PDB file of C-alpha atoms in Angstrom:
ATOM      1  CA  MET A 584     158.110  54.709 183.474  1.00 75.00           C
ATOM      2  CA  ASN A 585     156.348  55.669 186.681  1.00 84.00           C
ATOM      3  CA  LYS A 586     154.561  53.388 189.135  1.00 88.00           C
ATOM      4  CA  GLU A 587     151.129  54.742 188.146  1.00 87.00           C
ATOM      5  CA  PHE A 588     151.618  53.363 184.640  1.00 89.00           C
ATOM      6  CA  TYR A 589     152.663  49.956 185.987  1.00 82.00           C
ATOM      7  CA  GLN A 590     149.627  49.973 188.270  1.00 84.00           C
ATOM      8  CA  HIS A 591     147.336  50.838 185.355  1.00 87.00           C
ATOM      9  CA  ILE A 592     148.635  47.864 183.345  1.00 83.00           C
ATOM     10  CA  LEU A 593     148.331  45.587 186.392  1.00 82.00           C
ATOM     11  CA  ASP A 594     144.740  46.687 186.970  1.00 80.00           C
ATOM     12  CA  LYS A 595     143.879  45.910 183.353  1.00 79.00           C
ATOM     13  CA  GLN A 596     145.320  42.433 183.752  1.00 76.00           C
ATOM     14  CA  GLN A 597     143.099  41.787 186.743  1.00 71.00           C
ATOM     15  CA  ILE A 598     139.878  42.626 184.885  1.00 65.00           C
ATOM     16  CA  THR A 599     140.731  41.111 181.504  1.00 61.00           C
ATOM     17  CA  GLY A 600     139.064  37.751 181.110  1.00 60.00           C
ATOM     18  CA  ALA A 601     141.089  34.748 180.030  1.00 68.00           C
ATOM     19  CA  VAL A 602     140.891  33.957 176.323  1.00 80.00           C
ATOM     20  CA  PRO A 603     142.647  31.039 174.621  1.00 89.00           C
ATOM     21  CA  SER A 604     145.412  32.005 172.214  1.00 91.00           C
ATOM     22  CA  ASN A 605     144.524  32.646 168.586  1.00 94.00           C
ATOM     23  CA  LYS A 606     146.852  29.780 167.648  1.00 95.00           C
ATOM     24  CA  GLU A 607     144.986  27.366 169.914  1.00 96.00           C
ATOM     25  CA  ILE A 608     141.619  28.366 168.423  1.00 97.00           C
ATOM     26  CA  ALA A 609     142.883  28.161 164.832  1.00 97.00           C
ATOM     27  CA  THR A 610     144.490  24.766 165.507  1.00 97.00           C
ATOM     28  CA  TRP A 611     141.178  23.419 166.767  1.00 98.00           C
ATOM     29  CA  ALA A 612     139.414  24.666 163.616  1.00 98.00           C
ATOM     30  CA  LEU A 613     142.075  23.136 161.363  1.00 97.00           C
ATOM     31  CA  GLN A 614     141.579  19.793 163.076  1.00 96.00           C
ATOM     32  CA  VAL A 615     137.846  19.952 162.337  1.00 97.00           C
ATOM     33  CA  ILE A 616     138.460  20.835 158.678  1.00 97.00           C
ATOM     34  CA  ARG A 617     141.076  18.108 158.298  1.00 95.00           C
ATOM     35  CA  LEU A 618     138.677  15.532 159.697  1.00 95.00           C
ATOM     36  CA  LEU A 619     136.136  16.575 157.087  1.00 96.00           C
ATOM     37  CA  TYR A 620     138.779  16.697 154.356  1.00 96.00           C
ATOM     38  CA  PRO A 621     141.553  14.109 154.846  1.00 93.00           C
ATOM     39  CA  GLU A 622     143.125  15.556 151.671  1.00 91.00           C
ATOM     40  CA  GLN A 623     144.613  18.148 154.041  1.00 88.00           C
ATOM     41  CA  SER A 624     145.953  15.648 156.569  1.00 84.00           C
ATOM     42  CA  LYS A 625     148.315  12.709 156.933  1.00 80.00           C
ATOM     43  CA  LYS A 626     146.180  11.284 159.744  1.00 80.00           C
ATOM     44  CA  LEU A 627     143.765   8.659 158.423  1.00 82.00           C
ATOM     45  CA  PHE A 628     141.322   6.432 160.270  1.00 87.00           C
ATOM     46  CA  THR A 629     140.409   2.786 159.747  1.00 87.00           C
ATOM     47  CA  PHE A 630     137.152   2.430 161.659  1.00 92.00           C
ATOM     48  CA  VAL A 631     134.027   4.535 162.152  1.00 94.00           C
ATOM     49  CA  HIS A 632     134.332   4.433 165.935  1.00 93.00           C
ATOM     50  CA  GLN A 633     137.767   6.079 165.659  1.00 93.00           C
ATOM     51  CA  LEU A 634     136.290   8.979 163.712  1.00 92.00           C
ATOM     52  CA  GLU A 635     133.409   9.263 166.153  1.00 95.00           C
ATOM     53  CA  SER A 636     135.878   9.390 169.033  1.00 96.00           C
ATOM     54  CA  GLU A 637     137.913  12.111 167.300  1.00 95.00           C
ATOM     55  CA  PHE A 638     134.827  14.270 166.681  1.00 96.00           C
ATOM     56  CA  LYS A 639     133.817  13.842 170.338  1.00 97.00           C
ATOM     57  CA  LYS A 640     137.294  14.921 171.423  1.00 97.00           C
ATOM     58  CA  LEU A 641     137.053  18.058 169.290  1.00 98.00           C
ATOM     59  CA  GLU A 642     133.578  18.765 170.679  1.00 98.00           C
ATOM     60  CA  SER A 643     135.036  18.593 174.194  1.00 97.00           C
ATOM     61  CA  GLU A 644     137.898  20.884 173.142  1.00 97.00           C
ATOM     62  CA  LEU A 645     135.410  23.421 171.768  1.00 97.00           C
ATOM     63  CA  CYS A 646     133.595  23.358 175.090  1.00 95.00           C
ATOM     64  CA  ASP A 647     136.892  24.022 176.891  1.00 93.00           C
ATOM     65  CA  ILE A 648     137.654  26.919 174.525  1.00 94.00           C
ATOM     66  CA  LEU A 649     134.204  28.384 175.157  1.00 93.00           C
ATOM     67  CA  ASP A 650     134.660  27.992 178.913  1.00 90.00           C
ATOM     68  CA  ALA A 651     137.899  29.962 178.687  1.00 88.00           C
ATOM     69  CA  THR A 652     136.504  32.723 176.459  1.00 85.00           C
ATOM     70  CA  ARG A 653     135.394  36.016 177.939  1.00 67.00           C
ATOM     71  CA  GLY A 654     131.718  36.653 177.194  1.00 61.00           C
ATOM     72  CA  ALA A 655     130.785  33.012 176.602  1.00 59.00           C
ATOM     73  CA  HIS A 656     127.808  31.610 178.520  1.00 61.00           C
ATOM     74  CA  ASP A 657     129.345  28.995 180.801  1.00 67.00           C
ATOM     75  CA  ASP A 658     126.060  27.275 181.569  1.00 75.00           C
ATOM     76  CA  ALA A 659     125.303  26.718 177.867  1.00 90.00           C
ATOM     77  CA  ASN A 660     128.719  25.854 176.452  1.00 92.00           C
ATOM     78  CA  GLU A 661     128.160  22.102 176.313  1.00 93.00           C
ATOM     79  CA  GLU A 662     124.912  22.673 174.399  1.00 95.00           C
ATOM     80  CA  LEU A 663     126.609  25.155 172.063  1.00 95.00           C
ATOM     81  CA  ALA A 664     129.448  22.739 171.311  1.00 96.00           C
ATOM     82  CA  LYS A 665     126.985  19.928 170.680  1.00 97.00           C
ATOM     83  CA  ALA A 666     124.839  22.123 168.425  1.00 97.00           C
ATOM     84  CA  PHE A 667     127.894  23.116 166.385  1.00 98.00           C
ATOM     85  CA  PHE A 668     128.919  19.524 165.757  1.00 98.00           C
ATOM     86  CA  GLU A 669     125.343  18.570 164.885  1.00 97.00           C
ATOM     87  CA  SER A 670     125.505  21.285 162.197  1.00 97.00           C
ATOM     88  CA  LEU A 671     128.646  19.781 160.589  1.00 97.00           C
ATOM     89  CA  PRO A 672     126.814  17.661 157.977  1.00 97.00           C
ATOM     90  CA  GLU A 673     125.194  20.815 156.524  1.00 98.00           C
ATOM     91  CA  LEU A 674     128.471  22.740 156.744  1.00 98.00           C
ATOM     92  CA  TYR A 675     130.179  19.855 154.917  1.00 98.00           C
ATOM     93  CA  ARG A 676     127.494  19.913 152.218  1.00 98.00           C
ATOM     94  CA  LEU A 677     127.990  23.642 151.677  1.00 98.00           C
ATOM     95  CA  LEU A 678     131.764  23.296 151.477  1.00 98.00           C
ATOM     96  CA  ASN A 679     131.398  20.525 148.913  1.00 98.00           C
ATOM     97  CA  THR A 680     129.382  22.878 146.713  1.00 98.00           C
ATOM     98  CA  ASP A 681     132.142  25.488 147.078  1.00 98.00           C
ATOM     99  CA  ILE A 682     134.720  22.910 145.985  1.00 98.00           C
ATOM    100  CA  GLN A 683     132.577  22.014 142.981  1.00 98.00           C
ATOM    101  CA  ALA A 684     132.165  25.687 142.053  1.00 98.00           C
ATOM    102  CA  THR A 685     135.906  26.310 142.271  1.00 98.00           C
ATOM    103  CA  PHE A 686     136.819  23.251 140.233  1.00 98.00           C
ATOM    104  CA  ALA A 687     134.200  24.041 137.564  1.00 97.00           C
ATOM    105  CA  GLY A 688     135.018  27.758 137.506  1.00 95.00           C
ATOM    106  CA  ASP A 689     138.797  27.644 137.237  1.00 96.00           C
ATOM    107  CA  PRO A 690     140.290  26.112 134.065  1.00 96.00           C
ATOM    108  CA  ALA A 691     143.625  25.816 135.888  1.00 96.00           C
ATOM    109  CA  ALA A 692     142.182  23.470 138.542  1.00 96.00           C
ATOM    110  CA  LYS A 693     143.248  19.905 137.749  1.00 96.00           C
ATOM    111  CA  SER A 694     141.187  18.159 140.438  1.00 97.00           C
ATOM    112  CA  GLU A 695     138.997  18.726 143.468  1.00 97.00           C
ATOM    113  CA  PHE A 696     141.896  17.351 145.528  1.00 96.00           C
ATOM    114  CA  GLU A 697     144.001  20.290 144.315  1.00 97.00           C
ATOM    115  CA  VAL A 698     141.252  22.751 145.273  1.00 97.00           C
ATOM    116  CA  ILE A 699     140.997  21.311 148.788  1.00 97.00           C
ATOM    117  CA  ARG A 700     144.722  21.067 149.358  1.00 96.00           C
ATOM    118  CA  ALA A 701     146.132  24.148 147.676  1.00 96.00           C
ATOM    119  CA  TYR A 702     143.563  26.858 146.933  1.00 97.00           C
ATOM    120  CA  PRO A 703     143.553  29.906 149.258  1.00 97.00           C
ATOM    121  CA  GLY A 704     139.942  30.628 148.313  1.00 97.00           C
ATOM    122  CA  PHE A 705     138.793  27.293 149.696  1.00 98.00           C
ATOM    123  CA  TYR A 706     140.934  27.746 152.820  1.00 98.00           C
ATOM    124  CA  ALA A 707     139.299  31.118 153.520  1.00 98.00           C
ATOM    125  CA  ILE A 708     135.789  29.874 152.719  1.00 98.00           C
ATOM    126  CA  SER A 709     136.165  26.803 154.941  1.00 98.00           C
ATOM    127  CA  PHE A 710     137.221  28.963 157.903  1.00 98.00           C
ATOM    128  CA  TYR A 711     134.394  31.404 157.127  1.00 98.00           C
ATOM    129  CA  ARG A 712     131.737  28.656 157.056  1.00 98.00           C
ATOM    130  CA  LEU A 713     132.970  27.221 160.336  1.00 98.00           C
ATOM    131  CA  ALA A 714     133.095  30.685 161.930  1.00 98.00           C
ATOM    132  CA  ASN A 715     129.649  31.574 160.570  1.00 98.00           C
ATOM    133  CA  ALA A 716     128.150  28.435 162.116  1.00 98.00           C
ATOM    134  CA  LEU A 717     129.574  29.449 165.497  1.00 97.00           C
ATOM    135  CA  TYR A 718     128.452  33.064 165.006  1.00 97.00           C
ATOM    136  CA  ARG A 719     124.879  31.955 164.346  1.00 97.00           C
ATOM    137  CA  LEU A 720     124.942  30.026 167.610  1.00 96.00           C
ATOM    138  CA  GLY A 721     125.791  33.263 169.436  1.00 94.00           C
ATOM    139  CA  VAL A 722     129.413  32.359 170.196  1.00 93.00           C
ATOM    140  CA  PRO A 723     131.406  35.545 170.936  1.00 90.00           C
ATOM    141  CA  LEU A 724     134.891  36.494 169.717  1.00 93.00           C
ATOM    142  CA  ILE A 725     135.959  33.070 168.385  1.00 96.00           C
ATOM    143  CA  PRO A 726     134.280  33.479 164.949  1.00 97.00           C
ATOM    144  CA  ARG A 727     136.205  36.702 164.304  1.00 97.00           C
ATOM    145  CA  ILE A 728     139.472  35.140 165.449  1.00 97.00           C
ATOM    146  CA  LEU A 729     138.935  32.302 162.959  1.00 98.00           C
ATOM    147  CA  THR A 730     138.220  34.508 159.949  1.00 98.00           C
ATOM    148  CA  GLU A 731     141.122  36.796 160.844  1.00 98.00           C
ATOM    149  CA  HIS A 732     143.389  33.742 160.949  1.00 98.00           C
ATOM    150  CA  ALA A 733     142.284  32.884 157.404  1.00 98.00           C
ATOM    151  CA  HIS A 734     142.733  36.553 156.446  1.00 98.00           C
ATOM    152  CA  SER A 735     146.333  36.500 157.669  1.00 98.00           C
ATOM    153  CA  LYS A 736     147.037  33.311 155.704  1.00 97.00           C
ATOM    154  CA  THR A 737     145.301  34.154 152.427  1.00 98.00           C
ATOM    155  CA  GLY A 738     144.711  37.916 152.216  1.00 98.00           C
ATOM    156  CA  ILE A 739     140.951  37.185 152.017  1.00 98.00           C
ATOM    157  CA  ASP A 740     138.886  39.065 154.623  1.00 98.00           C
ATOM    158  CA  ILE A 741     135.397  37.628 155.187  1.00 98.00           C
ATOM    159  CA  HIS A 742     133.400  38.809 158.188  1.00 98.00           C
ATOM    160  CA  PRO A 743     131.931  35.789 160.036  1.00 98.00           C
ATOM    161  CA  ALA A 744     128.463  37.386 160.105  1.00 98.00           C
ATOM    162  CA  ALA A 745     128.217  37.709 156.301  1.00 98.00           C
ATOM    163  CA  THR A 746     125.573  35.499 154.671  1.00 98.00           C
ATOM    164  CA  ILE A 747     126.966  33.427 151.789  1.00 98.00           C
ATOM    165  CA  ASP A 748     124.907  30.791 149.983  1.00 98.00           C
ATOM    166  CA  GLU A 749     126.190  27.629 148.297  1.00 98.00           C
ATOM    167  CA  HIS A 750     128.511  27.199 145.279  1.00 98.00           C
ATOM    168  CA  PHE A 751     130.715  30.160 146.242  1.00 98.00           C
ATOM    169  CA  HIS A 752     134.028  30.620 144.420  1.00 98.00           C
ATOM    170  CA  ILE A 753     136.869  33.053 145.107  1.00 98.00           C
ATOM    171  CA  ASP A 754     139.478  32.968 142.326  1.00 97.00           C
ATOM    172  CA  HIS A 755     143.041  33.944 143.367  1.00 96.00           C
ATOM    173  CA  GLY A 756     141.529  35.902 146.231  1.00 96.00           C
ATOM    174  CA  THR A 757     144.213  38.256 147.523  1.00 97.00           C
ATOM    175  CA  GLY A 758     142.625  41.496 148.693  1.00 98.00           C
ATOM    176  CA  VAL A 759     138.998  40.317 148.722  1.00 98.00           C
ATOM    177  CA  VAL A 760     136.906  42.013 151.435  1.00 98.00           C
ATOM    178  CA  ILE A 761     133.369  40.870 152.343  1.00 98.00           C
ATOM    179  CA  GLY A 762     131.618  42.971 154.995  1.00 98.00           C
ATOM    180  CA  GLU A 763     129.510  41.997 157.964  1.00 97.00           C
ATOM    181  CA  THR A 764     126.040  42.548 156.491  1.00 97.00           C
ATOM    182  CA  CYS A 765     126.733  41.277 152.972  1.00 98.00           C
ATOM    183  CA  PHE A 766     124.315  38.813 151.435  1.00 98.00           C
ATOM    184  CA  ILE A 767     125.747  36.670 148.635  1.00 98.00           C
ATOM    185  CA  GLY A 768     123.520  34.282 146.699  1.00 98.00           C
ATOM    186  CA  ARG A 769     124.201  30.993 144.925  1.00 98.00           C
ATOM    187  CA  HIS A 770     126.834  30.444 142.244  1.00 98.00           C
ATOM    188  CA  VAL A 771     128.683  33.729 142.823  1.00 98.00           C
ATOM    189  CA  LYS A 772     132.282  34.151 141.677  1.00 98.00           C
ATOM    190  CA  LEU A 773     134.683  36.828 142.944  1.00 98.00           C
ATOM    191  CA  TYR A 774     138.157  37.623 141.686  1.00 98.00           C
ATOM    192  CA  GLN A 775     141.060  39.158 143.585  1.00 98.00           C
ATOM    193  CA  GLY A 776     140.771  42.645 144.993  1.00 98.00           C
ATOM    194  CA  VAL A 777     136.965  42.749 145.127  1.00 98.00           C
ATOM    195  CA  THR A 778     135.524  44.841 147.959  1.00 98.00           C
ATOM    196  CA  LEU A 779     131.941  44.418 149.157  1.00 98.00           C
ATOM    197  CA  GLY A 780     131.942  47.216 151.687  1.00 97.00           C
ATOM    198  CA  ALA A 781     130.038  49.985 153.426  1.00 96.00           C
ATOM    199  CA  LEU A 782     129.528  53.591 152.358  1.00 93.00           C
ATOM    200  CA  SER A 783     129.968  54.783 155.933  1.00 83.00           C
ATOM    201  CA  VAL A 784     132.021  53.529 158.857  1.00 78.00           C
ATOM    202  CA  SER A 785     130.092  55.560 161.435  1.00 80.00           C
ATOM    203  CA  LYS A 786     129.160  53.666 164.605  1.00 83.00           C
ATOM    204  CA  THR A 787     125.660  55.135 164.366  1.00 83.00           C
ATOM    205  CA  VAL A 788     124.867  52.705 161.516  1.00 80.00           C
ATOM    206  CA  ALA A 789     126.441  49.664 163.173  1.00 80.00           C
ATOM    207  CA  ASN A 790     123.117  47.836 163.492  1.00 86.00           C
ATOM    208  CA  SER A 791     121.886  48.518 159.961  1.00 92.00           C
ATOM    209  CA  LYS A 792     122.535  46.734 156.661  1.00 95.00           C
ATOM    210  CA  ARG A 793     125.677  48.493 155.450  1.00 96.00           C
ATOM    211  CA  HIS A 794     127.007  46.115 152.814  1.00 98.00           C
ATOM    212  CA  PRO A 795     125.748  45.047 149.373  1.00 98.00           C
ATOM    213  CA  THR A 796     123.505  42.208 148.288  1.00 98.00           C
ATOM    214  CA  VAL A 797     124.840  40.061 145.446  1.00 98.00           C
ATOM    215  CA  GLU A 798     122.185  37.874 143.876  1.00 98.00           C
ATOM    216  CA  ASP A 799     122.617  34.427 142.247  1.00 98.00           C
ATOM    217  CA  HIS A 800     124.956  33.717 139.314  1.00 98.00           C
ATOM    218  CA  VAL A 801     126.918  36.980 139.548  1.00 98.00           C
ATOM    219  CA  VAL A 802     130.567  37.335 138.493  1.00 98.00           C
ATOM    220  CA  ILE A 803     132.622  40.237 139.881  1.00 98.00           C
ATOM    221  CA  TYR A 804     136.024  40.798 138.298  1.00 98.00           C
ATOM    222  CA  ALA A 805     139.298  41.930 139.855  1.00 98.00           C
ATOM    223  CA  GLY A 806     139.484  45.226 141.692  1.00 97.00           C
ATOM    224  CA  ALA A 807     135.751  46.022 141.649  1.00 98.00           C
ATOM    225  CA  THR A 808     134.431  47.997 144.629  1.00 98.00           C
ATOM    226  CA  ILE A 809     130.745  47.722 145.516  1.00 98.00           C
ATOM    227  CA  LEU A 810     129.497  49.715 148.490  1.00 98.00           C
ATOM    228  CA  GLY A 811     126.316  50.284 150.488  1.00 97.00           C
ATOM    229  CA  GLY A 812     123.547  48.331 152.145  1.00 97.00           C
ATOM    230  CA  ARG A 813     120.991  49.417 149.548  1.00 96.00           C
ATOM    231  CA  THR A 814     123.166  48.341 146.638  1.00 98.00           C
ATOM    232  CA  ILE A 815     121.865  45.191 144.944  1.00 98.00           C
ATOM    233  CA  ILE A 816     123.666  43.412 142.133  1.00 98.00           C
ATOM    234  CA  GLY A 817     120.898  41.714 140.175  1.00 98.00           C
ATOM    235  CA  GLU A 818     120.945  38.021 139.304  1.00 98.00           C
ATOM    236  CA  GLY A 819     123.141  36.977 136.401  1.00 98.00           C
ATOM    237  CA  SER A 820     125.080  40.249 136.247  1.00 98.00           C
ATOM    238  CA  ILE A 821     128.740  40.676 135.336  1.00 98.00           C
ATOM    239  CA  ILE A 822     130.724  43.440 137.029  1.00 98.00           C
ATOM    240  CA  GLY A 823     133.922  44.333 135.223  1.00 97.00           C
ATOM    241  CA  GLY A 824     137.354  44.949 136.699  1.00 96.00           C
ATOM    242  CA  ASN A 825     137.998  48.125 138.717  1.00 95.00           C
ATOM    243  CA  VAL A 826     134.339  49.214 138.559  1.00 96.00           C
ATOM    244  CA  TRP A 827     133.155  51.452 141.438  1.00 96.00           C
ATOM    245  CA  LEU A 828     129.466  50.954 142.280  1.00 97.00           C
ATOM    246  CA  THR A 829     127.278  52.563 144.927  1.00 97.00           C
ATOM    247  CA  LYS A 830     123.925  52.001 143.157  1.00 96.00           C
ATOM    248  CA  SER A 831     121.942  48.884 142.328  1.00 98.00           C
ATOM    249  CA  VAL A 832     122.006  47.278 138.904  1.00 97.00           C
ATOM    250  CA  PRO A 833     119.157  45.158 137.461  1.00 97.00           C
ATOM    251  CA  ALA A 834     119.376  41.457 136.663  1.00 98.00           C
ATOM    252  CA  ASN A 835     121.594  40.368 133.751  1.00 98.00           C
ATOM    253  CA  SER A 836     123.497  43.677 133.645  1.00 97.00           C
ATOM    254  CA  LYS A 837     127.027  44.090 132.337  1.00 97.00           C
ATOM    255  CA  VAL A 838     128.883  46.894 134.083  1.00 97.00           C
ATOM    256  CA  TYR A 839     132.324  47.971 132.866  1.00 93.00           C
ATOM    257  CA  HIS A 840     134.499  50.986 132.230  1.00 84.00           C
ATOM    258  CA  ASN A 841     134.259  52.514 128.778  1.00 80.00           C
ATOM    259  CA  HIS A 842     137.797  53.571 128.066  1.00 74.00           C
ATOM    260  CA  GLU A 843     140.092  54.058 125.121  1.00 73.00           C
ATOM    261  CA  LEU A 844     143.463  52.407 124.819  1.00 69.00           C
ATOM    262  CA  SER A 845     146.058  53.922 122.510  1.00 71.00           C
ATOM    263  CA  ILE A 846     149.096  51.923 121.419  1.00 76.00           C
ATOM    264  CA  GLN A 847     151.760  53.749 119.419  1.00 73.00           C
ATOM    265  CA  LYS A 848     154.538  51.943 117.632  1.00 73.00           C
ATOM    266  CA  GLU A 849     157.885  53.662 117.963  1.00 71.00           C
ATOM    267  CA  GLN A 850     159.534  54.509 114.689  1.00 68.00           C
ATOM    268  CA  ILE A 851     163.021  53.074 114.407  1.00 65.00           C
ATOM    269  CA  LYS A 852     165.447  55.353 112.570  1.00 64.00           C
ATOM    270  CA  ASP A 853     168.195  53.912 110.405  1.00 59.00           C
TER     271      ASP A 853
END
């Protein structure tokens, strides 16, 4: 390789802002989640002041992460970190509704403890809710790093800017994709392989609503693909497996493929 190439890489290093490692950011988030849900941790506390001290430590760590992140507003990072931790009671309430929805919606779930400890859907949703809270505070980069960490662990890809209401349940989950401008209402259940995506990936529509709206009490079965910012799945609807939708459906609809299945029994010759 020639010296011009080396110089080009060196120049890039000089202008690239410092960003904490993805592992460091994900570890911080896991510590927050494990404080909220000791079911995921061996570390238990005896006194309230110990918990308060631990939350304060994590608030300080978030401030340090923000200080080290390119694009963050250094003069506001303490306020941002404080605002995030003040939002934790509401985030905790939302996550509790997601746990309830998963336990109620999956006959295989033996306890809420099992949901918290073992279910990939809850893991992905917990990282999404944390990332979304940071996104709404205007924190750059970190929200996407958090949801991509959960994506790598679970196969569930939720954009941190998506709007998802309470009692959200992802069953199995592998291959689920939820786009940036999605709106998902209350008591929605998704199965594996569901895509809530955009009709176009052109940059010219980057600032428009590109992803579907899913209203309350909707169930979307495995492999369904629903595309477009004008596509609305009406309240109480059921979308069958492998359905492809680019148009809205009214409330209480049932959408499924009408297909014929032929089973022939082989004749056994003596």
